[in-house]
Amino acid sequence: SQTIHQWPATLVQPVGSPLSLECTVEGTSNPNLYWYRQAAGRGLQLLFYSVGIGQISSEVPQNLSASRPQDRQFILSSKKLLLSDSGFYLCAWSAIDKIWGTEAFFGQGTRLTVV
Amino acid sequence: GDSVTQMEGPVTLSEEAFLTINCTYTATGYPSLFWYVQYPGEGLQLLLKATKADDKGSNKGFEATYRKETTSFHLEKGSVQVSDSAVYFCALSDRSGGSYIPTFGRGTSLIVHP
């Protein structure tokens, strides 16, 4: 079966420090991969998505970047965190072929607090 | 582009009350439709789905019917429990640009009192 791992679960970082959140998927190949951010009491904001290795699409300009160094690995990074980067970050994957269903499967999330 | 609109929350109900959370969508193609549930501090879990018109998705007493004529996918449950308290997201995926990027509504918070 397919599983998705996202870590760390909780992170407290000072303003100006770097960030690296990692997400890996098991049990599937060539998935679509996504990073979402959820501010307190708000909906999901799609930050980045990837349809293949090295292919990254950014949905909103911001202080963050994403990379996909391997087929089932998706990394969210920042060189210098801002207070406004605080939030709940969710990684997700979905199948690239409608035959296998197109629902998204989510990791457990990372609660990032920038202080 | 594609979009999902769902009713503002929070929705506050007493235990055993009937639940409806409205969801409507716009899509350029023929999307699949989903409801997700998010419990506090957790990621989203797929609750149910429907892939074509008039399909009814169901799970854990929740139901939603894919209504193409009204572009709606309303979530219903006949008798809610305190454990149903969570945030519910309506979503769709559509073949846009060759990929099925999911589009989510803003979420509706459900609070069930004993």
CSV table of C-alpha atoms in Angstrom, one decimal:
chain,number,residue,atom,x,y,z
A,1,SER,CA,0.0,0.0,0.0
A,2,GLN,CA,1.0,3.6,-0.5
A,3,THR,CA,2.2,5.7,2.5
A,4,ILE,CA,3.5,9.2,2.8
A,5,HIS,CA,5.9,10.4,5.5
A,6,GLN,CA,6.4,14.0,6.4
A,7,TRP,CA,8.8,15.3,9.1
A,8,PRO,CA,9.3,16.9,11.4
A,9,ALA,CA,5.9,17.1,13.1
A,10,THR,CA,6.7,20.3,15.0
A,11,LEU,CA,9.4,22.9,14.4
A,12,VAL,CA,10.2,26.1,16.2
A,13,GLN,CA,12.7,28.3,14.3
A,14,PRO,CA,14.0,31.8,14.8
A,15,VAL,CA,13.5,34.5,12.2
A,16,GLY,CA,16.2,34.5,9.6
A,17,SER,CA,17.1,30.8,10.0
A,18,PRO,CA,16.9,28.3,7.2
A,19,LEU,CA,14.2,25.7,6.7
A,20,SER,CA,14.1,22.2,5.3
A,21,LEU,CA,10.9,20.1,5.4
A,22,GLU,CA,11.0,16.6,3.8
A,23,CYS,CA,8.3,14.4,2.4
A,24,THR,CA,8.7,10.9,1.0
A,25,VAL,CA,6.1,8.6,-0.6
A,26,GLU,CA,6.3,4.8,-0.7
A,27,GLY,CA,4.4,2.3,-2.8
A,28,THR,CA,3.8,4.3,-5.9
A,29,SER,CA,5.9,5.7,-8.7
A,30,ASN,CA,5.9,9.0,-10.6
A,31,PRO,CA,3.3,10.6,-8.4
A,32,ASN,CA,2.2,14.2,-8.4
A,33,LEU,CA,3.5,15.9,-5.3
A,34,TYR,CA,2.3,19.0,-3.5
A,35,TRP,CA,3.1,21.3,-0.7
A,36,TYR,CA,0.3,23.2,1.0
A,37,ARG,CA,0.2,25.7,3.8
A,38,GLN,CA,-2.7,26.2,6.2
A,39,ALA,CA,-2.7,29.3,8.3
A,40,ALA,CA,-4.7,29.1,11.6
A,41,GLY,CA,-8.4,28.9,10.9
A,42,ARG,CA,-7.9,29.2,7.1
A,43,GLY,CA,-8.1,26.9,4.1
A,44,LEU,CA,-5.4,25.3,2.2
A,45,GLN,CA,-3.0,27.3,0.1
A,46,LEU,CA,-1.2,25.4,-2.7
A,47,LEU,CA,2.5,26.5,-2.6
A,48,PHE,CA,4.2,24.1,-5.0
A,49,TYR,CA,3.4,21.1,-7.1
A,50,SER,CA,5.6,18.7,-9.1
A,51,VAL,CA,4.6,16.3,-11.8
A,52,GLY,CA,8.1,14.8,-12.2
A,53,ILE,CA,11.7,14.8,-11.0
A,54,GLY,CA,13.2,18.3,-11.2
A,55,GLN,CA,9.8,19.8,-12.3
A,56,ILE,CA,8.5,22.4,-9.8
A,57,SER,CA,5.6,24.7,-10.3
A,58,SER,CA,5.1,27.6,-7.9
A,59,GLU,CA,1.6,28.9,-7.2
A,60,VAL,CA,2.5,31.9,-5.2
A,61,PRO,CA,5.6,34.1,-5.0
A,62,GLN,CA,7.1,33.9,-1.5
A,63,ASN,CA,10.1,33.2,0.6
A,64,LEU,CA,10.0,29.5,0.0
A,65,SER,CA,11.3,27.1,-2.6
A,66,ALA,CA,10.7,23.4,-3.4
A,67,SER,CA,12.8,20.7,-4.9
A,68,ARG,CA,12.2,17.1,-6.1
A,69,PRO,CA,15.6,15.4,-6.2
A,70,GLN,CA,14.1,11.9,-6.4
A,71,ASP,CA,10.8,10.5,-7.8
A,72,ARG,CA,9.2,10.1,-4.4
A,73,GLN,CA,10.9,12.9,-2.4
A,74,PHE,CA,9.7,16.4,-2.1
A,75,ILE,CA,11.5,19.1,-0.1
A,76,LEU,CA,10.3,22.5,1.0
A,77,SER,CA,13.1,25.0,1.9
A,78,SER,CA,13.8,28.6,2.8
A,79,LYS,CA,17.1,30.4,3.2
A,80,LYS,CA,15.7,32.9,5.7
A,81,LEU,CA,12.5,32.4,7.5
A,82,LEU,CA,10.0,35.2,8.1
A,83,LEU,CA,7.4,35.5,10.9
A,84,SER,CA,4.8,35.2,8.2
A,85,ASP,CA,6.1,31.7,7.3
A,86,SER,CA,4.5,30.3,10.4
A,87,GLY,CA,1.7,27.8,9.7
A,88,PHE,CA,0.8,24.2,9.2
A,89,TYR,CA,2.5,22.7,6.2
A,90,LEU,CA,1.1,19.7,4.5
A,91,CYS,CA,2.7,17.4,1.9
A,92,ALA,CA,0.4,15.4,-0.4
A,93,TRP,CA,0.6,13.1,-3.4
A,94,SER,CA,-1.8,12.0,-6.1
A,95,ALA,CA,-1.7,9.6,-9.0
A,96,ILE,CA,-0.8,11.0,-12.3
A,97,ASP,CA,-3.2,8.8,-14.2
A,98,LYS,CA,-7.0,9.2,-13.9
A,99,ILE,CA,-7.3,5.4,-14.2
A,100,TRP,CA,-5.9,4.9,-10.7
A,101,GLY,CA,-8.0,7.6,-9.1
A,102,THR,CA,-7.0,11.2,-8.6
A,103,GLU,CA,-7.6,11.8,-4.9
A,104,ALA,CA,-4.8,13.4,-2.9
A,105,PHE,CA,-3.3,11.6,0.1
A,106,PHE,CA,-1.8,13.8,2.8
A,107,GLY,CA,1.0,13.5,5.3
A,108,GLN,CA,0.4,14.3,9.0
A,109,GLY,CA,1.7,17.9,8.6
A,110,THR,CA,4.4,20.0,10.1
A,111,ARG,CA,3.5,22.8,12.6
A,112,LEU,CA,6.1,25.5,12.0
A,113,THR,CA,6.4,28.4,14.4
A,114,VAL,CA,8.8,31.2,13.5
A,115,VAL,CA,9.8,33.2,16.6
B,1,GLY,CA,-9.9,28.1,-13.8
B,2,ASP,CA,-11.4,25.5,-11.5
B,3,SER,CA,-12.8,26.5,-8.1
B,4,VAL,CA,-14.7,25.1,-5.2
B,5,THR,CA,-17.1,27.1,-3.0
B,6,GLN,CA,-18.3,25.7,0.3
B,7,MET,CA,-20.4,27.2,3.0
B,8,GLU,CA,-18.8,29.4,5.7
B,9,GLY,CA,-18.5,27.9,9.2
B,10,PRO,CA,-18.5,27.1,11.9
B,11,VAL,CA,-21.5,24.9,11.8
B,12,THR,CA,-22.6,24.1,15.3
B,13,LEU,CA,-25.0,21.2,16.0
B,14,SER,CA,-26.3,19.1,18.8
B,15,GLU,CA,-25.5,15.4,18.8
B,16,GLU,CA,-27.9,13.4,16.6
B,17,ALA,CA,-28.8,16.4,14.5
B,18,PHE,CA,-28.9,16.3,10.7
B,19,LEU,CA,-25.9,17.7,8.9
B,20,THR,CA,-25.6,19.4,5.5
B,21,ILE,CA,-22.5,21.2,4.3
B,22,ASN,CA,-23.0,22.8,0.9
B,23,CYS,CA,-20.4,22.6,-1.9
B,24,THR,CA,-20.5,23.9,-5.4
B,25,TYR,CA,-17.8,23.8,-8.0
B,26,THR,CA,-16.8,25.2,-11.4
B,27,ALA,CA,-14.6,23.2,-13.7
B,28,THR,CA,-13.5,23.3,-17.3
B,29,GLY,CA,-13.6,19.5,-17.7
B,30,TYR,CA,-15.4,16.6,-16.1
B,31,PRO,CA,-13.9,16.5,-12.6
B,32,SER,CA,-13.8,13.9,-9.8
B,33,LEU,CA,-15.2,15.3,-6.5
B,34,PHE,CA,-14.1,14.6,-3.0
B,35,TRP,CA,-14.8,15.4,0.6
B,36,TYR,CA,-11.9,15.4,3.1
B,37,VAL,CA,-11.9,15.6,6.9
B,38,GLN,CA,-9.2,17.1,9.1
B,39,TYR,CA,-9.1,16.5,12.8
B,40,PRO,CA,-7.2,18.9,15.0
B,41,GLY,CA,-3.5,18.9,14.4
B,42,GLU,CA,-3.6,16.3,11.7
B,43,GLY,CA,-3.4,16.1,7.9
B,44,LEU,CA,-6.5,15.6,5.7
B,45,GLN,CA,-8.1,12.3,5.2
B,46,LEU,CA,-10.3,11.3,2.3
B,47,LEU,CA,-13.8,10.8,3.5
B,48,LEU,CA,-15.6,10.0,0.3
B,49,LYS,CA,-15.5,10.5,-3.5
B,50,ALA,CA,-17.5,10.4,-6.7
B,51,THR,CA,-16.1,10.3,-10.2
B,52,LYS,CA,-19.2,10.8,-12.4
B,53,ALA,CA,-22.6,12.4,-12.5
B,54,ASP,CA,-25.2,10.9,-10.1
B,55,ASP,CA,-22.6,8.8,-8.3
B,56,LYS,CA,-23.1,8.8,-4.5
B,57,GLY,CA,-20.0,8.6,-2.3
B,58,SER,CA,-20.5,7.3,1.2
B,59,ASN,CA,-18.4,6.5,4.2
B,60,LYS,CA,-19.0,6.5,8.0
B,61,GLY,CA,-22.6,7.6,7.6
B,62,PHE,CA,-21.7,10.6,5.4
B,63,GLU,CA,-23.0,10.8,1.9
B,64,ALA,CA,-22.6,13.2,-1.1
B,65,THR,CA,-24.1,12.9,-4.6
B,66,TYR,CA,-22.4,14.3,-7.7
B,67,ARG,CA,-24.9,16.6,-9.2
B,68,LYS,CA,-23.7,17.8,-12.6
B,69,GLU,CA,-26.8,19.8,-13.4
B,70,THR,CA,-26.3,22.0,-10.3
B,71,THR,CA,-22.5,21.6,-10.1
B,72,SER,CA,-22.9,20.6,-6.5
B,73,PHE,CA,-21.6,17.9,-4.1
B,74,HIS,CA,-23.3,18.6,-0.8
B,75,LEU,CA,-22.2,16.6,2.3
B,76,GLU,CA,-24.9,15.1,4.5
B,77,LYS,CA,-25.1,12.9,7.6
B,78,GLY,CA,-28.4,11.9,9.2
B,79,SER,CA,-27.2,11.9,12.8
B,80,VAL,CA,-23.9,13.5,13.8
B,81,GLN,CA,-21.8,12.5,16.8
B,82,VAL,CA,-19.4,14.5,18.9
B,83,SER,CA,-16.5,12.6,17.3
B,84,ASP,CA,-17.5,14.1,13.9
B,85,SER,CA,-16.3,17.5,15.1
B,86,ALA,CA,-13.6,18.5,12.5
B,87,VAL,CA,-13.0,20.6,9.5
B,88,TYR,CA,-14.5,19.4,6.2
B,89,PHE,CA,-13.0,20.2,2.8
B,90,CYS,CA,-14.7,19.8,-0.5
B,91,ALA,CA,-12.3,19.3,-3.4
B,92,LEU,CA,-12.1,18.4,-7.1
B,93,SER,CA,-9.5,17.2,-9.5
B,94,ASP,CA,-9.7,17.9,-13.2
B,95,ARG,CA,-7.5,17.2,-16.1
B,96,SER,CA,-6.0,20.7,-16.5
B,97,GLY,CA,-2.9,21.0,-18.6
B,98,GLY,CA,-2.5,17.2,-18.5
B,99,SER,CA,-2.4,16.9,-14.7
B,100,TYR,CA,-5.0,16.3,-12.0
B,101,ILE,CA,-4.1,19.1,-9.6
B,102,PRO,CA,-6.6,19.0,-6.7
B,103,THR,CA,-8.5,22.2,-6.0
B,104,PHE,CA,-9.9,22.7,-2.4
B,105,GLY,CA,-12.6,24.7,-0.9
B,106,ARG,CA,-11.8,26.9,2.2
B,107,GLY,CA,-13.1,24.3,4.6
B,108,THR,CA,-16.0,24.2,7.0
B,109,SER,CA,-15.6,23.7,10.7
B,110,LEU,CA,-18.1,21.4,12.3
B,111,ILE,CA,-18.7,21.6,16.1
B,112,VAL,CA,-21.0,19.0,17.6
B,113,HIS,CA,-22.1,19.4,21.2
B,114,PRO,CA,-23.3,16.5,23.4
